[in-house]
PDB file of C-alpha atoms in Angstrom:
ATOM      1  CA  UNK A 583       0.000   0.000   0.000  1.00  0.00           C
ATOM      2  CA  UNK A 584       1.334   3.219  -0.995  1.00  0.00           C
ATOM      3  CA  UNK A 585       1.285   6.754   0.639  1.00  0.00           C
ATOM      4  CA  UNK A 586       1.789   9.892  -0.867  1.00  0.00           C
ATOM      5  CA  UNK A 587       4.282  12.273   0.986  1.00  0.00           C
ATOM      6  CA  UNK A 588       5.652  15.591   0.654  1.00  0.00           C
ATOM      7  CA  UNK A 589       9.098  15.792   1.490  1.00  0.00           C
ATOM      8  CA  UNK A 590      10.696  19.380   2.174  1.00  0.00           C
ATOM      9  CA  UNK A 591      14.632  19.492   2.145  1.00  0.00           C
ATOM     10  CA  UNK A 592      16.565  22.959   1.788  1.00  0.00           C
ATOM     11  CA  UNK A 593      13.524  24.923   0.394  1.00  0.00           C
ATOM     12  CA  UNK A 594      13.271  21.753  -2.230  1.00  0.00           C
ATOM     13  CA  UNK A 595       9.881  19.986  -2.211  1.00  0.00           C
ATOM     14  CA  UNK A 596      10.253  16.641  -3.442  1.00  0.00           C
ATOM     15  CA  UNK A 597       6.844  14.370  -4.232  1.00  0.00           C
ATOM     16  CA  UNK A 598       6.950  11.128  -3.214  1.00  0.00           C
ATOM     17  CA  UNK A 599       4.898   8.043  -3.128  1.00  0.00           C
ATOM     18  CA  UNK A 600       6.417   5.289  -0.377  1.00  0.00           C
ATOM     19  CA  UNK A 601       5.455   2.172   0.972  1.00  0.00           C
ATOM     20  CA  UNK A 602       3.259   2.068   4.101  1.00  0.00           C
ATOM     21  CA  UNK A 603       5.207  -0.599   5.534  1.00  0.00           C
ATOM     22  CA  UNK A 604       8.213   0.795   4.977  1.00  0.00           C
ATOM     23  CA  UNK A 605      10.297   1.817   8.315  1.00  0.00           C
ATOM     24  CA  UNK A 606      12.000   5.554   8.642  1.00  0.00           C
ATOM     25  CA  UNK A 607      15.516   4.141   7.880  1.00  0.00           C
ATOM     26  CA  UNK A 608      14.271   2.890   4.522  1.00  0.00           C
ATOM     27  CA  UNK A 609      12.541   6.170   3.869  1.00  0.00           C
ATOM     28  CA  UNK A 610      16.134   7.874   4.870  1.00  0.00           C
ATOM     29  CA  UNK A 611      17.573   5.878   2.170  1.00  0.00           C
ATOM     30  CA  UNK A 612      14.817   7.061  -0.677  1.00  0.00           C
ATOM     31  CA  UNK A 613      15.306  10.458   0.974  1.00  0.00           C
ATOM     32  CA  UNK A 614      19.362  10.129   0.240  1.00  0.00           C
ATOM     33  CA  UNK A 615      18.142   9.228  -3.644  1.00  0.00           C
ATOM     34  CA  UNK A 616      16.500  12.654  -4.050  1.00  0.00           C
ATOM     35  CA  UNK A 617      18.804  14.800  -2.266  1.00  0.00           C
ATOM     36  CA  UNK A 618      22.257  13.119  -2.028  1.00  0.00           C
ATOM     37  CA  UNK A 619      21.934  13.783   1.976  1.00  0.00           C
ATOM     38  CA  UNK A 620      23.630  11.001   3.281  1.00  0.00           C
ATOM     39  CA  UNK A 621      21.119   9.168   5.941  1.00  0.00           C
ATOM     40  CA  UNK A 622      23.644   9.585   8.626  1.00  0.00           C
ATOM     41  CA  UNK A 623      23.261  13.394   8.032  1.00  0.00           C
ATOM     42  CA  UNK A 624      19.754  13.535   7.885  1.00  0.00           C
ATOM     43  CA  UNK A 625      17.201  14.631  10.713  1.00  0.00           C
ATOM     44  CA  UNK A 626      13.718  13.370   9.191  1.00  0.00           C
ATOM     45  CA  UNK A 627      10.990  15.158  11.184  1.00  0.00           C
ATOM     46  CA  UNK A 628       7.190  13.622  11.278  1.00  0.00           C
ATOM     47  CA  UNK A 629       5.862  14.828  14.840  1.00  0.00           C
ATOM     48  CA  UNK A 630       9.080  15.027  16.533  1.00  0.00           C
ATOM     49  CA  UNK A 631      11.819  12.448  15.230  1.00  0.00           C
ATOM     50  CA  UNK A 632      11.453  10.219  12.291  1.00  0.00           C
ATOM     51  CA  UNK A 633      12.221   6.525  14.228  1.00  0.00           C
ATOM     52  CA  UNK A 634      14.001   4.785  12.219  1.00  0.00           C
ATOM     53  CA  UNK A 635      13.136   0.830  12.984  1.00  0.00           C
ATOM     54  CA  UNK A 636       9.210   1.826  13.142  1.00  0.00           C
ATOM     55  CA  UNK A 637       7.373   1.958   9.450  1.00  0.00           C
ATOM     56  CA  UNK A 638       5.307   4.602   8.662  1.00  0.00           C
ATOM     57  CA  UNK A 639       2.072   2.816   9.228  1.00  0.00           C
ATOM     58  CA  UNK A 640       3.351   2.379  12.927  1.00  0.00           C
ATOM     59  CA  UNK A 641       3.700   6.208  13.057  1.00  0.00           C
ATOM     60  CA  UNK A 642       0.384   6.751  11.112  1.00  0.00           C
ATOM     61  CA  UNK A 643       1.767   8.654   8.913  1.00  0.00           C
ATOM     62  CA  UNK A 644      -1.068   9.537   6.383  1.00  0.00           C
ATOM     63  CA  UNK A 645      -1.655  10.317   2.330  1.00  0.00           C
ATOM     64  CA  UNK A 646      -0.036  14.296   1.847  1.00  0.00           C
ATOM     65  CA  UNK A 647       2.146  13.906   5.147  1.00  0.00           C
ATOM     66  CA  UNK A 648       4.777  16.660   5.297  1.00  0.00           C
ATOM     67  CA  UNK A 649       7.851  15.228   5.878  1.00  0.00           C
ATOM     68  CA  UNK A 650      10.739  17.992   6.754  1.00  0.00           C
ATOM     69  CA  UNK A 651      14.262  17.205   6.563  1.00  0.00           C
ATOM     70  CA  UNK A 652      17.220  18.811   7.903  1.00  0.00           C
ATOM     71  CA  UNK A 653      20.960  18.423   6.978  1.00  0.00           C
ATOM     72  CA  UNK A 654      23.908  19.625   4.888  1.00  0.00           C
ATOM     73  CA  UNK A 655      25.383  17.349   2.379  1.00  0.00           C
ATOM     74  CA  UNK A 656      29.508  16.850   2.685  1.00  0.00           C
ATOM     75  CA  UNK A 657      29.880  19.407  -0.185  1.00  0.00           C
ATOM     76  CA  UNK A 658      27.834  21.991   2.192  1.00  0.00           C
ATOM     77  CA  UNK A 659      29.732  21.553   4.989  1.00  0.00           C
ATOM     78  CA  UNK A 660      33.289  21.555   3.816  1.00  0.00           C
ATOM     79  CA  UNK A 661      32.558  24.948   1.155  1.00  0.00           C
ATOM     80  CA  UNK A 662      31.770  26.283   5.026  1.00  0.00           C
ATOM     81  CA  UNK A 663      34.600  24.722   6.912  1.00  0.00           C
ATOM     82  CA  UNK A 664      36.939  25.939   4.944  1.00  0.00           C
ATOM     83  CA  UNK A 665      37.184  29.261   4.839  1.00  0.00           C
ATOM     84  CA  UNK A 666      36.343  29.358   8.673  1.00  0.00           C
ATOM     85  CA  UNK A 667      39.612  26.964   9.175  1.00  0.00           C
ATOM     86  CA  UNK A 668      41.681  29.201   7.584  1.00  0.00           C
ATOM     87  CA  UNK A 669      40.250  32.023   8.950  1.00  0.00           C
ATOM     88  CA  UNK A 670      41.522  30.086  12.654  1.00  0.00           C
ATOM     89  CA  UNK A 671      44.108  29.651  11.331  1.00  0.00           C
ATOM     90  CA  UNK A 672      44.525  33.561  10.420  1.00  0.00           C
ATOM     91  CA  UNK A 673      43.528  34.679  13.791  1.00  0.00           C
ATOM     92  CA  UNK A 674      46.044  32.002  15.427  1.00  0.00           C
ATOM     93  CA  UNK A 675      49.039  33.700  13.432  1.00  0.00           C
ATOM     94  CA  UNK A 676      47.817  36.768  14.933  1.00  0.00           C
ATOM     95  CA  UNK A 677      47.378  35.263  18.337  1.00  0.00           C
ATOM     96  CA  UNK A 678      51.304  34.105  18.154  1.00  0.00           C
ATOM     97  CA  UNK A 679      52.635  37.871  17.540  1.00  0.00           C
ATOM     98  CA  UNK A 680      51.053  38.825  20.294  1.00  0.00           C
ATOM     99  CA  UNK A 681      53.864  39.519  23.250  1.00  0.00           C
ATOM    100  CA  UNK A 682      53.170  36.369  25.500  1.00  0.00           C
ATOM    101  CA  UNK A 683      50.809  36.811  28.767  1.00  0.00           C
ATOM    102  CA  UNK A 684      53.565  36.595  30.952  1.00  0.00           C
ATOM    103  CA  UNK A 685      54.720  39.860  29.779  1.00  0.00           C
ATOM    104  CA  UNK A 686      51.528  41.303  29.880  1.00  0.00           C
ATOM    105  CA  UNK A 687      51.224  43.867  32.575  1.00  0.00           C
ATOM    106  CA  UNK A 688      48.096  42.888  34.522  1.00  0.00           C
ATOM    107  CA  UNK A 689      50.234  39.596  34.545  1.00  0.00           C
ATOM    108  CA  UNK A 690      53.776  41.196  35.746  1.00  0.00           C
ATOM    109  CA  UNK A 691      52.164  42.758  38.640  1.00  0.00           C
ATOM    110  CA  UNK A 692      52.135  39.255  40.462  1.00  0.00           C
ATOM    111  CA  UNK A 693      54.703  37.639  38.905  1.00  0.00           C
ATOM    112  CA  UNK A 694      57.015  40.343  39.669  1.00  0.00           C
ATOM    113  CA  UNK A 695      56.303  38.938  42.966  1.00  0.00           C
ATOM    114  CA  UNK A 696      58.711  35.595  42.425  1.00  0.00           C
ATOM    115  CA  UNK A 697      58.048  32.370  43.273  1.00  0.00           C
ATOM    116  CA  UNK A 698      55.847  31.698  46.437  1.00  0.00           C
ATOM    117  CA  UNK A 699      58.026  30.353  49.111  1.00  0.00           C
ATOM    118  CA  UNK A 700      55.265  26.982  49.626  1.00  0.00           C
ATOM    119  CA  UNK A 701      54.279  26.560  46.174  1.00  0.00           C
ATOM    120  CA  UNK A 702      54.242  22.799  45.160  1.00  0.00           C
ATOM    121  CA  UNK A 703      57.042  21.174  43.607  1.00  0.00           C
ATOM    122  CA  UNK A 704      57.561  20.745  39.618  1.00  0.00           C
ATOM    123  CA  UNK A 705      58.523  18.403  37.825  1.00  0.00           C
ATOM    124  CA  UNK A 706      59.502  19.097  34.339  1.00  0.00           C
ATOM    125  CA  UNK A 707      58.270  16.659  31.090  1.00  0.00           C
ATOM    126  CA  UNK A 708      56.585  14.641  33.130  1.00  0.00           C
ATOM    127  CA  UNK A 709      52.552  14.355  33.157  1.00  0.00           C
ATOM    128  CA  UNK A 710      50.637  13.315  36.466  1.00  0.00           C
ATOM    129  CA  UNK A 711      47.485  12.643  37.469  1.00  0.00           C
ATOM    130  CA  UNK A 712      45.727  15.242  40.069  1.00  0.00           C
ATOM    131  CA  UNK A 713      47.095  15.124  43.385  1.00  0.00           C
ATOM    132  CA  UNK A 714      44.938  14.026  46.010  1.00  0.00           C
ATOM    133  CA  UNK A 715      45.522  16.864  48.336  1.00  0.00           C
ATOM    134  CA  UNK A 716      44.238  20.159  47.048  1.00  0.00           C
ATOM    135  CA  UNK A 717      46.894  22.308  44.656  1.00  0.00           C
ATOM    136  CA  UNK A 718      48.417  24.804  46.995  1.00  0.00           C
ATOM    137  CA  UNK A 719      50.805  27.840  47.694  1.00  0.00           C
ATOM    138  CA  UNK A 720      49.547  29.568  44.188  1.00  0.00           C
ATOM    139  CA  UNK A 721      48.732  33.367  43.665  1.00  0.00           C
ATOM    140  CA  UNK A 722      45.719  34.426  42.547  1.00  0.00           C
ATOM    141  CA  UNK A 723      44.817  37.915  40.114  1.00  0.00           C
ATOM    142  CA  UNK A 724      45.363  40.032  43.054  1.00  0.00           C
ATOM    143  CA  UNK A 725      48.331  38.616  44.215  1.00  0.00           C
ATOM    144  CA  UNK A 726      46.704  36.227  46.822  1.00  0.00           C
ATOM    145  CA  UNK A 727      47.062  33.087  47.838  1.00  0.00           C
ATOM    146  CA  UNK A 728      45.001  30.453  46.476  1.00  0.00           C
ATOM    147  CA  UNK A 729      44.390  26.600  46.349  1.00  0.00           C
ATOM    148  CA  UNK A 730      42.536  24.402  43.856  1.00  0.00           C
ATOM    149  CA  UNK A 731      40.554  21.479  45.364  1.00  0.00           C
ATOM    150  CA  UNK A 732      39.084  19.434  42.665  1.00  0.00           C
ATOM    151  CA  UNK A 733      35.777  17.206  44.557  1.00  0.00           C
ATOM    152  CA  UNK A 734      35.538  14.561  41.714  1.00  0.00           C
ATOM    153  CA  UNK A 735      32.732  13.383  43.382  1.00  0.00           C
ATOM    154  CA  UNK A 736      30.912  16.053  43.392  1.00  0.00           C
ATOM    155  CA  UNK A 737      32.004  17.224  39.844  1.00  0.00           C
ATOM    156  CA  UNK A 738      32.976  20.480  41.394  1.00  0.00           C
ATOM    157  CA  UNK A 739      35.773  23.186  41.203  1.00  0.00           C
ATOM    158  CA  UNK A 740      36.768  24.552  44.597  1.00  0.00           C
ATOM    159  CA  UNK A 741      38.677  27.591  44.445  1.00  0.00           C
ATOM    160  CA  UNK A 742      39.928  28.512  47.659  1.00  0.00           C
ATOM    161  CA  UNK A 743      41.657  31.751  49.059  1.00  0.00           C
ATOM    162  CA  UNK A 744      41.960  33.108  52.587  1.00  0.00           C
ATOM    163  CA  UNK A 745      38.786  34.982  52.872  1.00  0.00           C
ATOM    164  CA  UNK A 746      36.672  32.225  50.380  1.00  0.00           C
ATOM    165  CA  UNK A 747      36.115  29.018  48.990  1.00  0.00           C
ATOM    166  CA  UNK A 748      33.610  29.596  45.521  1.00  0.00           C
ATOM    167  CA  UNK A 749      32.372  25.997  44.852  1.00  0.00           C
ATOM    168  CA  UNK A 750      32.399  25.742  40.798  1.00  0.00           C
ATOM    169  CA  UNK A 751      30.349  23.352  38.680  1.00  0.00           C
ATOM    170  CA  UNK A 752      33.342  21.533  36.506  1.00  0.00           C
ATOM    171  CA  UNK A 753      30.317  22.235  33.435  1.00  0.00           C
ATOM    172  CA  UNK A 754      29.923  26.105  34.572  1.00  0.00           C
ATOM    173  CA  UNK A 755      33.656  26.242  33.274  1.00  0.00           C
ATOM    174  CA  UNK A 756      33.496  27.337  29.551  1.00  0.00           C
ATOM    175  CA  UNK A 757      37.422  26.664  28.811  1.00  0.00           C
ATOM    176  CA  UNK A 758      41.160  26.359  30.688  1.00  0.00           C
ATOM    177  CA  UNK A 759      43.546  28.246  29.103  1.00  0.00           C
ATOM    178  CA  UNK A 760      47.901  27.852  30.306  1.00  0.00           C
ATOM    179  CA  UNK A 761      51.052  29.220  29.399  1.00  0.00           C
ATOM    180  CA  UNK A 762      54.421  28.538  30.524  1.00  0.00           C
ATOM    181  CA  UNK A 763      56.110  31.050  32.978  1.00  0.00           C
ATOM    182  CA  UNK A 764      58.496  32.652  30.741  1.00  0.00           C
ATOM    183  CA  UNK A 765      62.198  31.916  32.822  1.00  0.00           C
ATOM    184  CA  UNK A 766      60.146  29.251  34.972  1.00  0.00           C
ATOM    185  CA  UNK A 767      58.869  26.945  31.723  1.00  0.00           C
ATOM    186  CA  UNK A 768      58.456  24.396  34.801  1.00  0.00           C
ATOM    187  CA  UNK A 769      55.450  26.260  36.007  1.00  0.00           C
ATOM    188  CA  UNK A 770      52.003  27.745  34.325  1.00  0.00           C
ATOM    189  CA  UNK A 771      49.675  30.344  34.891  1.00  0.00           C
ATOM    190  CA  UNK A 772      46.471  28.999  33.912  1.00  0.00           C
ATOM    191  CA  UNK A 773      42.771  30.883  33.492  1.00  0.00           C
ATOM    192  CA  UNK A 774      39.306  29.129  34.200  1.00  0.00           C
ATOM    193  CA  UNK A 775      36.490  31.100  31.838  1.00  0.00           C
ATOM    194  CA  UNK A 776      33.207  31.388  34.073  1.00  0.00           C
ATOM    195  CA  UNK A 777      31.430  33.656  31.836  1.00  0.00           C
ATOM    196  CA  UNK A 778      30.993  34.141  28.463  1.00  0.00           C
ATOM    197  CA  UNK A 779      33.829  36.151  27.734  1.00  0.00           C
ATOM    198  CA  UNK A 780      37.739  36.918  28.507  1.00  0.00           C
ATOM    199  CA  UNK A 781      36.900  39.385  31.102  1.00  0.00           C
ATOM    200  CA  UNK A 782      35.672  36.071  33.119  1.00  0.00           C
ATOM    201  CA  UNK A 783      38.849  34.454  33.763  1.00  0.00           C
ATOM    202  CA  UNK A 784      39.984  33.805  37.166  1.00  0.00           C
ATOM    203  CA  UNK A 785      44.208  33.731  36.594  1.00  0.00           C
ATOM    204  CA  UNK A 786      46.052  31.369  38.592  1.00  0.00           C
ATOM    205  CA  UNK A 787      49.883  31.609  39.300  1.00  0.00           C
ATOM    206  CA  UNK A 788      52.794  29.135  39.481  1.00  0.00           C
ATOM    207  CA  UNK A 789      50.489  26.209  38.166  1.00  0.00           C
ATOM    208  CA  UNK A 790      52.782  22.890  38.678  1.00  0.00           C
ATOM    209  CA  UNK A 791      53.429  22.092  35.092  1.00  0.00           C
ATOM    210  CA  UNK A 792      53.096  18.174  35.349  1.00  0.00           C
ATOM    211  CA  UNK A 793      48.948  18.997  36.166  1.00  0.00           C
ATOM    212  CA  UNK A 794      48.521  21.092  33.985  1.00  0.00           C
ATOM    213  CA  UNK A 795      47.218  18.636  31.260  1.00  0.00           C
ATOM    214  CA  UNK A 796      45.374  16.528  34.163  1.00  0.00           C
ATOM    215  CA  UNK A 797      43.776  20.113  35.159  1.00  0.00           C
ATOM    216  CA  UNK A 798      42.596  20.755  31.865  1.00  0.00           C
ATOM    217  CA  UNK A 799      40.961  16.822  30.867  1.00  0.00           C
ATOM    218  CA  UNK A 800      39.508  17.139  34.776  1.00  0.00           C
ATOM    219  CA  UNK A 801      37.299  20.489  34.087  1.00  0.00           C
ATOM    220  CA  UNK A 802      36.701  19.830  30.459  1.00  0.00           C
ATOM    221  CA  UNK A 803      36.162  16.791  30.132  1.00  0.00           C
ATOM    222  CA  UNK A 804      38.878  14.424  28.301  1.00  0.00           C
ATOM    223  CA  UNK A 805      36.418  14.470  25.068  1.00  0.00           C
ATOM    224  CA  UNK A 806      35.421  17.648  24.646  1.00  0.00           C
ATOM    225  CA  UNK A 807      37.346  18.937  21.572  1.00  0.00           C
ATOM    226  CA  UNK A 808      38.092  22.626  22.025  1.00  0.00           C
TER     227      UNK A 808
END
């Protein structure tokens, strides 16, 4: 038994008579036909989501059903991607001129400070996992001292200073940024965004370099890729 569908891709209407007992994975395969929208691409709307294993008599779909679909094909999405790579890749360049942050003089004011007498010990090329004592004997923006507790188990940030502890959500952090200590390579000063901008960042000093990368994985997550 046949049913007569609209199908609406991209401002494209396509006409389409399918079989009733044909599931939503079959009808993403006639849908890849039309369009060249491979099915893995696709997002076939019918009340909600298309599923895929049901047929369309299951989902009663009905003669002059509109059937929306939404996708780019791989042509679409790498004529986009590619100018907005090298575009990245412009506005890295231009990142790398920059002087580094370290000589930056919001920065200077603290580390002109030197080396806190109990920050933790580095150890150079080397990568650990997270302590399990909090990360102490670090400055903070304003030349403080402050201490990193990271409560796994509560997937929560605690930053710590003498009048303070601010309990974080790890997912309230939007990124972790760290760069080498220019003269102290062994050590980082490292910025977690709160907010949606640079103006955000709470700077931390004289970062042990061997958690640095366990820092980072810890708030972001080890697959989030940015």
């Amino acid at each position: 038994e046949l049913v007569e569908l609209k199908v609406i891709w991209n401002k494209n209407k396509y006409d389409v008579k399918f079989c009733l007992d044909s599931t939503g994975a079959e009808l993403k395969q006639k849908i890849h036909s039309l369009t060249g929208l491979p099915p893995a691409m696709q997002k076939v709307m019918f009340k909600g989501l298309l599923p895929e294993e049901k047929t369309l008599r299951e989902i009663k779909v009905t003669n002059g059903a509109k059937i929306m679909v939404v996708g780019s094909t791989i042509n679409d999405v790498l004529a986009v991607n590619t100018p907005k790579e090298a575009a990245q890749q412009e506005v890295k360049a231009e990142e790398n001129k920059k002087e580094p942050l370290c000589r930056q003089k919001q920065h200077r004011k603290v580390l002109d400070k030197g080396k806190p007498d109990d920050v933790m010990p580095s150890v150079k090329g080397v990568q650990e996992r997270l302590p399990t004592v909090p990360l102490s004997g670090m400055y903070n923006k304003s030349g403080g001292k402050v201490r990193l507790t990271f409560k796994l188990e509560q997937d929560q940030l605690w930053i710590g200073t003498k009048e303070r502890t601010e309990k974080l959500p790890m997912g309230s952090i939007k990124n972790v940024v760290s760069e080498p200590i220019e003269g102290h390579e062994d050590y980082h000063m490292m910025a977690f965004q709160l907010g949606p901008t640079e103006a955000s960042y709470y700077w931390v000093y004289w970062v042990p370099t061997q958690y640095v990368d366990a820092i980072k994985d810890t708030v972001l997550g080890k697959w989030q890729y940015f």
